[in-house]
mmCIF file of C-alpha atoms in Angstrom:
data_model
loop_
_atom_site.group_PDB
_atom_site.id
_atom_site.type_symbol
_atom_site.label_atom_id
_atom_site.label_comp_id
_atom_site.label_asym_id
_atom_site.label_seq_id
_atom_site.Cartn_x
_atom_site.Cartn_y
_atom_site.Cartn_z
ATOM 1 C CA UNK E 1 137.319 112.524 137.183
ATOM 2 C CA UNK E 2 139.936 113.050 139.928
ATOM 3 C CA UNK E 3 139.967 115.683 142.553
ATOM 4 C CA UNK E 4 139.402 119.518 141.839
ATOM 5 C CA UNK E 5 142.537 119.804 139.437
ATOM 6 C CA UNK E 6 142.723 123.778 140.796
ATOM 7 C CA UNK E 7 142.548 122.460 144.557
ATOM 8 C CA UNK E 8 146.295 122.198 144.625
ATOM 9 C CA UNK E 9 146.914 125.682 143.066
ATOM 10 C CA UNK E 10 149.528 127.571 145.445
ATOM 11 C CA UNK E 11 149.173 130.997 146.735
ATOM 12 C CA UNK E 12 150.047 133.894 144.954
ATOM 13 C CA UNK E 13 152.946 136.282 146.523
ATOM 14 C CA UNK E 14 152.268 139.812 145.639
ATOM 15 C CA UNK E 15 155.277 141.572 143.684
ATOM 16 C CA UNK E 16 156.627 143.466 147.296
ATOM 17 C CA UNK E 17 155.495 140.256 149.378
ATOM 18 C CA UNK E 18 157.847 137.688 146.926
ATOM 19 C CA UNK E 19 160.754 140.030 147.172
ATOM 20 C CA UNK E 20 160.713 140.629 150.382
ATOM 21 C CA UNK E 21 160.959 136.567 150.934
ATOM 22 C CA UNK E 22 163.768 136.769 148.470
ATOM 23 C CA UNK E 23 165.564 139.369 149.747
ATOM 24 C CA UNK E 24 165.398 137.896 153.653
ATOM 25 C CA UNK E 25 166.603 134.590 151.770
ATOM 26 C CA UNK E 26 169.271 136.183 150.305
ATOM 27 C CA UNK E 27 170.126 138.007 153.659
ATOM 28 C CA UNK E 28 170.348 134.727 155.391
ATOM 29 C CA UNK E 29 172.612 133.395 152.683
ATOM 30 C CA UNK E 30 174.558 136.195 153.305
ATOM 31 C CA UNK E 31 175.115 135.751 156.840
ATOM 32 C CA UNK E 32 176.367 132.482 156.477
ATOM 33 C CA UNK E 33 179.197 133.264 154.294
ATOM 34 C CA UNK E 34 180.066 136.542 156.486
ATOM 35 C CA UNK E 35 180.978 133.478 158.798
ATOM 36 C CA UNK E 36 183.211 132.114 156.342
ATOM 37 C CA UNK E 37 186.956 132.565 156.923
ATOM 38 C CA UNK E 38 188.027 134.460 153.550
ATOM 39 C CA UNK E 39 189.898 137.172 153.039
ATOM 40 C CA UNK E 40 187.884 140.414 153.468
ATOM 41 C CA UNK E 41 187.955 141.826 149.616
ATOM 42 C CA UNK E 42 186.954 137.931 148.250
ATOM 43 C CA UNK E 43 184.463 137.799 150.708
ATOM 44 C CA UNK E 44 182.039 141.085 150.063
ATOM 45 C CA UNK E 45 181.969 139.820 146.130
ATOM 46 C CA UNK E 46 181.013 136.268 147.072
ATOM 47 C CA UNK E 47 178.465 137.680 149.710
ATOM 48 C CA UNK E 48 176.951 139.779 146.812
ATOM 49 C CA UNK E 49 177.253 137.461 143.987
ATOM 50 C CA UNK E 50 175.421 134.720 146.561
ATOM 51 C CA UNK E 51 173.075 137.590 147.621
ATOM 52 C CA UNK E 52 172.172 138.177 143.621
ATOM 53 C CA UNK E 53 171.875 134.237 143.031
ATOM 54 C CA UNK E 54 170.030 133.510 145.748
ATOM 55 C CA UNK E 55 167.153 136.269 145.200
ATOM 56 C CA UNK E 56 166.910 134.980 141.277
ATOM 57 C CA UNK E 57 166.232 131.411 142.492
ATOM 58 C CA UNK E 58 163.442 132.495 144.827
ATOM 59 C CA UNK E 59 161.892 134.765 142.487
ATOM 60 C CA UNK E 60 162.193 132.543 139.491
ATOM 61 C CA UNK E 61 161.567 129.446 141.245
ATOM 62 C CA UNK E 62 158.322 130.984 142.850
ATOM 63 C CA UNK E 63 156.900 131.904 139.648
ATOM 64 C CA UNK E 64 158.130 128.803 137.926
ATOM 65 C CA UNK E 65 155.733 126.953 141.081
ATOM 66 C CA UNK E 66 153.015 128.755 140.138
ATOM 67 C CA UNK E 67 153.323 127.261 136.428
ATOM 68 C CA UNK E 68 153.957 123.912 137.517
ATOM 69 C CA UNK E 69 150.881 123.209 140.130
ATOM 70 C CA UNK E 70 148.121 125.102 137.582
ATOM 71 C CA UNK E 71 146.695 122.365 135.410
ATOM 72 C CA UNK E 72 147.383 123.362 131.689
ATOM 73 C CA UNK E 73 143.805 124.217 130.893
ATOM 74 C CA UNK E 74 143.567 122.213 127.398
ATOM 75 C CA UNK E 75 144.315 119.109 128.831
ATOM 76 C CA UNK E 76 141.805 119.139 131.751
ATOM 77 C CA UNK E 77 138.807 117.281 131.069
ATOM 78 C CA UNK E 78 136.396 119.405 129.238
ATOM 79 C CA UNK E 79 134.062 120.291 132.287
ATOM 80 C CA UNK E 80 136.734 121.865 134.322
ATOM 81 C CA UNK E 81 137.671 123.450 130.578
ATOM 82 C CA UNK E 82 134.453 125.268 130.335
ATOM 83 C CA UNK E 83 134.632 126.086 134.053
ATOM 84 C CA UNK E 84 137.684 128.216 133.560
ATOM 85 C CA UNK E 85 136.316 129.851 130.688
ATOM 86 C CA UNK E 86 133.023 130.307 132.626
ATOM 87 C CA UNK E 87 134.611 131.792 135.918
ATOM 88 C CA UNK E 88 138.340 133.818 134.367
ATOM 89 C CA UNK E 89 138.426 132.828 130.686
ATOM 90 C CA UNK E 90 140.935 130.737 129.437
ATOM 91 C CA UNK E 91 142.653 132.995 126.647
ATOM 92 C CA UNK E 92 143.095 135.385 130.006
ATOM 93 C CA UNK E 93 144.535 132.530 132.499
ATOM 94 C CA UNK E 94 146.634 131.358 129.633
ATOM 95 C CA UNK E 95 148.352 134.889 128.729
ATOM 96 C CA UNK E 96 148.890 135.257 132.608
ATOM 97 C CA UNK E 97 150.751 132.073 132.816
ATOM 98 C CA UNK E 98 152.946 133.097 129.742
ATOM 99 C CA UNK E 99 153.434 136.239 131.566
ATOM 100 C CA UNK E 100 155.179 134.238 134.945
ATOM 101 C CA UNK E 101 157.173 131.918 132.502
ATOM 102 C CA UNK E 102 158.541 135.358 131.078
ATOM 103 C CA UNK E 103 159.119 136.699 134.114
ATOM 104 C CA UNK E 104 160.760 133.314 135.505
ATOM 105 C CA UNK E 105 163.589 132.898 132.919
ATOM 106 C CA UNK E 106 164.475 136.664 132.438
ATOM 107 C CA UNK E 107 164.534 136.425 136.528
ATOM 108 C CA UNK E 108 167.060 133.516 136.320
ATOM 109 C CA UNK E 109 169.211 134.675 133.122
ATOM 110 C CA UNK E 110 169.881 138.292 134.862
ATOM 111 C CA UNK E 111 170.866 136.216 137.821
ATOM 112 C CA UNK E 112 173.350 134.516 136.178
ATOM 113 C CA UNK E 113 174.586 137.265 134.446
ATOM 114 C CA UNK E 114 175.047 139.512 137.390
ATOM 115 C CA UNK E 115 176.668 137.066 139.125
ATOM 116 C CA UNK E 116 179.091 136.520 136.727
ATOM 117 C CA UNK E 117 179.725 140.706 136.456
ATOM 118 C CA UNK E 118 180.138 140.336 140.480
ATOM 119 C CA UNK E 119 182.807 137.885 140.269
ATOM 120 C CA UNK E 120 184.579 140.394 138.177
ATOM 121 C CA UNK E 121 184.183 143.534 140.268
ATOM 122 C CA UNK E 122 187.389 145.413 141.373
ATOM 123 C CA UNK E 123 186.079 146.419 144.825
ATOM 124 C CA UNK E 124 183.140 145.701 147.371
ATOM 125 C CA UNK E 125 181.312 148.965 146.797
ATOM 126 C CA UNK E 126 181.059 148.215 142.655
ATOM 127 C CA UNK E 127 179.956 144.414 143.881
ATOM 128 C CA UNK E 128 177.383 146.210 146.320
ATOM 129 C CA UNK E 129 175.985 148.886 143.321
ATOM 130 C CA UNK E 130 175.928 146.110 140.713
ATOM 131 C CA UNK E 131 173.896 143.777 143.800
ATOM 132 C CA UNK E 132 171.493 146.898 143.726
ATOM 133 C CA UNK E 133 171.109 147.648 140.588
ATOM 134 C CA UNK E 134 169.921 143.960 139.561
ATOM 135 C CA UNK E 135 167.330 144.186 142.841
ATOM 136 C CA UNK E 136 166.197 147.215 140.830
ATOM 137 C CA UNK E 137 165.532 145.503 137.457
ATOM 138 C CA UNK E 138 163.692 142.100 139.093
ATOM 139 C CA UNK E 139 161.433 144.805 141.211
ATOM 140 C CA UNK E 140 160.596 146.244 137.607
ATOM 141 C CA UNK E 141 160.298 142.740 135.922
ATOM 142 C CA UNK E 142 157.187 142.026 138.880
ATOM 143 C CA UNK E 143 155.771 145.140 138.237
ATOM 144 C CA UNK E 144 155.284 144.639 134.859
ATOM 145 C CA UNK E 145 153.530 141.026 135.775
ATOM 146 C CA UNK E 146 151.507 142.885 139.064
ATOM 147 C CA UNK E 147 148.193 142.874 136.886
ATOM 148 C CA UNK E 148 148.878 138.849 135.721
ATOM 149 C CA UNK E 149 149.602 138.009 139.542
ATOM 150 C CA UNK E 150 146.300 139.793 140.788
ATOM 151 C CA UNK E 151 144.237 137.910 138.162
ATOM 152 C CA UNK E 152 145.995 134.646 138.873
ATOM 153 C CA UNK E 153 145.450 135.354 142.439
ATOM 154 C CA UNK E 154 141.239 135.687 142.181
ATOM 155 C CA UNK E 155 141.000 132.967 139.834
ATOM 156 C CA UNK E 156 142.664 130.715 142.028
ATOM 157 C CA UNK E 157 140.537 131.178 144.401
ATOM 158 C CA UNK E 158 137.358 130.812 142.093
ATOM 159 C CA UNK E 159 138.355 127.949 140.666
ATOM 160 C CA UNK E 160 139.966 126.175 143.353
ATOM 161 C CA UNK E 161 136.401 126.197 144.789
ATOM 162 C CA UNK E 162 135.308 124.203 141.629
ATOM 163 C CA UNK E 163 133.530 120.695 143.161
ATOM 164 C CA UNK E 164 135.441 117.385 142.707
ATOM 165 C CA UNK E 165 133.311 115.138 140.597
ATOM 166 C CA UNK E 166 133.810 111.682 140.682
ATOM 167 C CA UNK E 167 134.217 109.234 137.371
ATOM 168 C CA UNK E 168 130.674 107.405 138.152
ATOM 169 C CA UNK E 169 127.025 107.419 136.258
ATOM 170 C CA UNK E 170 125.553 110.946 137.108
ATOM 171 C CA UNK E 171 122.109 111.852 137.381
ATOM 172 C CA UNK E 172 121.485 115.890 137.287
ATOM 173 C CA UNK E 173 118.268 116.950 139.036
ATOM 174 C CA UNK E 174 115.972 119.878 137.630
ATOM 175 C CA UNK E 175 112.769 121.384 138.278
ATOM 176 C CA UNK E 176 111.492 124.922 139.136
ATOM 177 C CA UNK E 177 112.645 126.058 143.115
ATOM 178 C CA UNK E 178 110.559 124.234 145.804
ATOM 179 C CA UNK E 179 109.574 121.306 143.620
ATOM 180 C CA UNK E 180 111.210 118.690 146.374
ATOM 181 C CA UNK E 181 114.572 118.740 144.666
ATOM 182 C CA UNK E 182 117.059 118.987 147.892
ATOM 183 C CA UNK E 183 114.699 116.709 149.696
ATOM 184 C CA UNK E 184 114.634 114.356 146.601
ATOM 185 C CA UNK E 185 118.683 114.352 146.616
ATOM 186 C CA UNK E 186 118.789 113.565 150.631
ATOM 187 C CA UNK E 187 115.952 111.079 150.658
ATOM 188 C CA UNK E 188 118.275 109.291 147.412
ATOM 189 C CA UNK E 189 121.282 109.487 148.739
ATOM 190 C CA UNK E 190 120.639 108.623 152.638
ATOM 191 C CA UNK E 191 120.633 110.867 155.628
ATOM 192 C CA UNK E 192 123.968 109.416 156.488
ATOM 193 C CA UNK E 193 125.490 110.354 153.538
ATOM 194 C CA UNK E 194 127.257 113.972 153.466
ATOM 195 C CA UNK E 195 125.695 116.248 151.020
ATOM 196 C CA UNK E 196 128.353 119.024 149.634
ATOM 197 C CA UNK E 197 127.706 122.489 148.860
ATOM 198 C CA UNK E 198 129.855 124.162 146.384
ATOM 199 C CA UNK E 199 130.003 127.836 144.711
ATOM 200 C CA UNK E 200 129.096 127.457 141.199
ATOM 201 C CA UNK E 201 128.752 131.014 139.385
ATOM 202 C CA UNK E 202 126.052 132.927 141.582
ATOM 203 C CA UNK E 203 124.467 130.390 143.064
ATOM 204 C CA UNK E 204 125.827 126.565 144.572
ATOM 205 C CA UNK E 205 125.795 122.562 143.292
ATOM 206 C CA UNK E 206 124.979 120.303 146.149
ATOM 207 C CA UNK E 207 126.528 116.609 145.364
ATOM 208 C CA UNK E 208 125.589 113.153 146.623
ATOM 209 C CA UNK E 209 125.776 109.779 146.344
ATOM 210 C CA UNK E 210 123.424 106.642 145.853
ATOM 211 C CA UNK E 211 125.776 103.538 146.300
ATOM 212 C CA UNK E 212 128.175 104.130 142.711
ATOM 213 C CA UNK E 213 126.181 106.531 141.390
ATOM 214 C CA UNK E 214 126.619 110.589 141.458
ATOM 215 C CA UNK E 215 123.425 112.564 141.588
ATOM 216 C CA UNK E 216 123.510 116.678 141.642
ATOM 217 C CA UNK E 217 121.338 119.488 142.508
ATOM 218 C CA UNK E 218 122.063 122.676 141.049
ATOM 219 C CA UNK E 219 120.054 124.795 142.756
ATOM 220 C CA UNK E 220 119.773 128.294 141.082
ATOM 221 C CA UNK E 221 120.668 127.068 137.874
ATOM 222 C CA UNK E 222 118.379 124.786 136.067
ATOM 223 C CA UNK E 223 115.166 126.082 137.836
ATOM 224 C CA UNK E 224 114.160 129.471 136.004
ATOM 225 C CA UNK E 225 113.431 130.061 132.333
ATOM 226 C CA UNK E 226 116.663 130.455 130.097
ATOM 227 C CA UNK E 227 115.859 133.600 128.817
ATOM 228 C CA UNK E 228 116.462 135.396 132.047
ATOM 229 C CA UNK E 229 119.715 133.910 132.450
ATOM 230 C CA UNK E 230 122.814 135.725 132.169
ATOM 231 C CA UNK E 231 125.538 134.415 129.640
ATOM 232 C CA UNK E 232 127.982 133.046 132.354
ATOM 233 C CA UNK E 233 124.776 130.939 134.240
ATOM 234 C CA UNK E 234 123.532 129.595 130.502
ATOM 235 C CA UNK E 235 127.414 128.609 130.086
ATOM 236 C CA UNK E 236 127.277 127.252 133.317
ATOM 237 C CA UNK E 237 124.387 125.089 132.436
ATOM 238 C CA UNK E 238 125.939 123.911 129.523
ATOM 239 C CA UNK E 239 128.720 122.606 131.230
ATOM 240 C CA UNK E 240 126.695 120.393 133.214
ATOM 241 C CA UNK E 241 126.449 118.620 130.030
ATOM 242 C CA UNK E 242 129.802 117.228 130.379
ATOM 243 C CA UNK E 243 129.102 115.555 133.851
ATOM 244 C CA UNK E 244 125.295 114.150 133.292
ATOM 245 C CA UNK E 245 124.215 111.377 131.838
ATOM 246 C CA UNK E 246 120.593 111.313 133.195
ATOM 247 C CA UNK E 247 118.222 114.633 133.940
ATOM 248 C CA UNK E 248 115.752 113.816 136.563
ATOM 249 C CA UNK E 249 113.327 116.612 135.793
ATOM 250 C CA UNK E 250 111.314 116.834 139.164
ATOM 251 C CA UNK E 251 107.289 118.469 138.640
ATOM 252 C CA UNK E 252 105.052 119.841 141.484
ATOM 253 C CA UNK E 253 101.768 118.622 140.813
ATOM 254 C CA UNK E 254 100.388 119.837 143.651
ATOM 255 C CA UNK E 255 101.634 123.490 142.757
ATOM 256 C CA UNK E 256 102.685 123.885 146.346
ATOM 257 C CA UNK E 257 105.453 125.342 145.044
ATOM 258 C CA UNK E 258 104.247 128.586 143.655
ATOM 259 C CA UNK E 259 104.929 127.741 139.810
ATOM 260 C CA UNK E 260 101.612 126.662 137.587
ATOM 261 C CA UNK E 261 101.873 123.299 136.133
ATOM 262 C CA UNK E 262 102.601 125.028 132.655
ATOM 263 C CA UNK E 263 105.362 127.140 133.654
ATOM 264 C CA UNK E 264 106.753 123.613 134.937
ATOM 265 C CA UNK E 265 106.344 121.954 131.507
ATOM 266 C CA UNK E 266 107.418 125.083 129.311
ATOM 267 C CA UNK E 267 110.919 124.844 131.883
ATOM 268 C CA UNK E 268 111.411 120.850 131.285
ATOM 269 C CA UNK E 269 110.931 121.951 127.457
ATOM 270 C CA UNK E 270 113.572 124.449 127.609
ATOM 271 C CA UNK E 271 115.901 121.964 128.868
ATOM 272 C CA UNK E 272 115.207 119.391 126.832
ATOM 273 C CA UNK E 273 116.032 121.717 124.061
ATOM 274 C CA UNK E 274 119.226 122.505 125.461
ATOM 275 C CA UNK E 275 120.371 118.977 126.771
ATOM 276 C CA UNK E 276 121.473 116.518 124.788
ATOM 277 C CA UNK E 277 120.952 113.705 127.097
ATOM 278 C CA UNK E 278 118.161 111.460 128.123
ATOM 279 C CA UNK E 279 115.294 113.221 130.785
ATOM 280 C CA UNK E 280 113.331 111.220 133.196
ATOM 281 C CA UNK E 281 110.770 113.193 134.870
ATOM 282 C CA UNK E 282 109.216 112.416 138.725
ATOM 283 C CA UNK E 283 105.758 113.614 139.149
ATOM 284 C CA UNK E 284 106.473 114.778 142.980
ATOM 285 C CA UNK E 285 104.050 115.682 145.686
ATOM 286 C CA UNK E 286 101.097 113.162 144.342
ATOM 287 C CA UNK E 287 100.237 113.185 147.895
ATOM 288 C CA UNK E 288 98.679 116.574 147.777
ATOM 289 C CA UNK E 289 97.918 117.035 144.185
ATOM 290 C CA UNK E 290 94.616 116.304 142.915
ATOM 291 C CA UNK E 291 93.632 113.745 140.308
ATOM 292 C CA UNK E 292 92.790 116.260 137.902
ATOM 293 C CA UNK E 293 96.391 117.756 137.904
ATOM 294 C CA UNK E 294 98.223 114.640 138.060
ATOM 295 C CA UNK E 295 96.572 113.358 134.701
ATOM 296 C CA UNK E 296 96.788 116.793 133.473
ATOM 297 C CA UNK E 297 101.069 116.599 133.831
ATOM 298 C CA UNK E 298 100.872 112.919 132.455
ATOM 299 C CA UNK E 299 99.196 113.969 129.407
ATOM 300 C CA UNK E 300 101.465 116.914 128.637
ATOM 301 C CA UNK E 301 104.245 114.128 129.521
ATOM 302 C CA UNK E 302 102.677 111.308 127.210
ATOM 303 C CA UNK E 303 103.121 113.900 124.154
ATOM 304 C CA UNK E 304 106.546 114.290 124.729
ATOM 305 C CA UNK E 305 107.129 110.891 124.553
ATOM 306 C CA UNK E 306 108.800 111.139 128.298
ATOM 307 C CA UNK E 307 108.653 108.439 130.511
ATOM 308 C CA UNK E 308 107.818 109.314 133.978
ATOM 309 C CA UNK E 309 106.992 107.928 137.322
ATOM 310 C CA UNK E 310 104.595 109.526 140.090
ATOM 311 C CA UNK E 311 106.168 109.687 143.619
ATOM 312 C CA UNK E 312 106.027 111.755 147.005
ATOM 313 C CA UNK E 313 109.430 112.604 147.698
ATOM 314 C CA UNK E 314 108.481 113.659 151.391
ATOM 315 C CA UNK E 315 106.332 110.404 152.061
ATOM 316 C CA UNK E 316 109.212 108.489 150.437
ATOM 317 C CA UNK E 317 106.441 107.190 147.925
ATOM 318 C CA UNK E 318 107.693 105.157 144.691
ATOM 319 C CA UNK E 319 111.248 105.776 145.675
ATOM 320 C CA UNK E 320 112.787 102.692 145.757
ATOM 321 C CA UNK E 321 111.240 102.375 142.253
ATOM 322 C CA UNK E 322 112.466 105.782 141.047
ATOM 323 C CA UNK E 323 116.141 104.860 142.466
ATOM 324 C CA UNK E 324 116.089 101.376 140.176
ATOM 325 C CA UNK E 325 114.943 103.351 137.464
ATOM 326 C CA UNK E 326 117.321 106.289 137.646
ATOM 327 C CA UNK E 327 120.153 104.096 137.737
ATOM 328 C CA UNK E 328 119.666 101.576 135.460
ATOM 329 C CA UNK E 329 119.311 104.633 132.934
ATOM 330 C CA UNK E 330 122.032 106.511 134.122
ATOM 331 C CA UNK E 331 124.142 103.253 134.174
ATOM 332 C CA UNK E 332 123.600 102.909 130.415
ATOM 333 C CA UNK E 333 124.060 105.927 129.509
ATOM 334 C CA UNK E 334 127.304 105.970 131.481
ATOM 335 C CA UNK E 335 128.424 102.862 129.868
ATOM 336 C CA UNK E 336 127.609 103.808 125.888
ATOM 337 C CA UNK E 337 130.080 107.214 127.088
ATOM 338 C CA UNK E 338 132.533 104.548 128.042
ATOM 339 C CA UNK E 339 132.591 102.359 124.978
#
């Protein structure tokens, strides 16, 4: 995937704050031909009618911006897709954008036409009131749209918020809170590699890197049973499907972590339900765990038919055999996507 398609979204003038830019526009338009050496009567109408024109084109051109730098939602790729419905909802975002095309070419057709009744005005006070009244009619036409800007406006700055996700094999880590998961990702992906923190519906994706690979922690999001989820977090979830091609499912066998071993378990089960993909699971925090619990997870593992490997994230124990691992199923995975 390329960048964050929403990063390049512009900002959204109020109704009062975009005519006020096109009204100083037109003012400074109008300046410049009160300059102009042209009889006095000629003059006022072409000061008005360039007033009038001027106004339209910032007004229309403005919201016709706004239409041209949003991504048209269908044609994003399908993670972004479910993002939008997640975080707005598309039907919403699309109805708002109608609403600014609306706006836009009634904007620039009552330009035209007012211009036109300028031109054709017997004196400079009928050029001046017909000027007005057409200022009147655009500040009704972004009323009307005031509710569609305001939406437009939050979204924007939900979505543009959204993390950029490279095109590369991508390994999603899981596991209850405190199961070694963020020191997992850094240990992976190298101290000297940035890890990124975005917002992602109430609680954040972290994103690094291991050489061509993507691996993410979603902190918040896969590590609590799915039935206390709200329906925007389970959506969420699901739209992690999109990216992954390999869940690392990470399981404190030591219990450190304040979850029993079968809470763990009954979690990875949830997800495996819900996932579609291929799970590997790390045993984490064999260092501290006791025999006893360690062949307790890798019997509950062995009737799942998961593979699995035993490592201590914090000693850095097995890890160059978890990264081969990782990535040669991730790669795979990646390429039977790509066939």
């Amino acid at each position: 995937m390329k960048e964050n398609p929403f990063k390049k979204m512009p900002t959204i003038l109020m109704p009062n704050e975009l005519m006020e830019k096109a009204l100083r526009r037109g003012e400074k338009v109008a300046e410049e031909f009160r300059k102009k050496e042209v009889p006095r009567y000629l003059k006022a109408k072409i000061v008005e009618e360039n007033k009038v024109r001027t106004i339209a084109s910032v007004i229309s051109d403005n919201l016709q911006k706004y239409i041209d730098k949003t991504p048209p939602v269908r044609k994003l790729p399908k993670f972004y897709q479910e993002m939008v419905e997640v975080l707005v909802g598309i039907d919403e975002f699309k109805k708002c954008m109608g609403a600014f095309k609306w706006a836009s070419d009634l904007v620039r057709k009552l330009g035209n036409e007012y211009a036109k009744k300028i031109r054709k005005a017997k004196t400079p006070q009928e050029a001046a009131k017909l000027r007005k009244e057409f200022v009147g009619r655009v500040k009704s036409i972004l009323k009307q749209i005031h509710p569609e800007m305001a939406f437009i406006a939050v979204a924007r700055e939900k979505l543009k918020e959204l993390p950029t996700f490279k095109e590369l094999p991508t390994i999603v880590i899981a596991g209850y809170p405190n199961v070694g998961k963020s020191t997992l990702l850094k240990k992976l992906t190298g101290a000297d590699v940035e890890i990124n923190s975005y917002p992602f519906t109430t609680k954040g994706i972290n994103v690094g890197y291991l050489e061509e690979f993507q691996i993410i922690d979603t902190p918040g999001l896969l590590d609590r049973p799915l039935h206390e989820r709200n329906d925007i977090e389970l959506q969420a979830i699901l739209a992690l499907n999109y990216l992954a091609n390999l869940i690392l499912f990470i399981i404190d066998a030591s219990e450190y972590c304040g979850f029993p071993i079968e809470s763990q378990i009954k979690l990875l089960d949830e997800i495996r339900e819900l996932f579609k993909i291929p799970i590997f699971v790390a045993i984490n925090k064999v260092d501290l765990a006791d025999e006893e619990a360690i062949k307790k997870v890798e019997e509950e593992l062995r009737k799942r038919n998961l593979d699995y490997i035993k490592i201590s994230a914090d000693k850095e124990l097995n890890l160059e055999e978890l990264k081969k691992e990782i990535k040669r199923r991730a790669f795979e995975e990646f390429k039977k996507a790509h066939m």
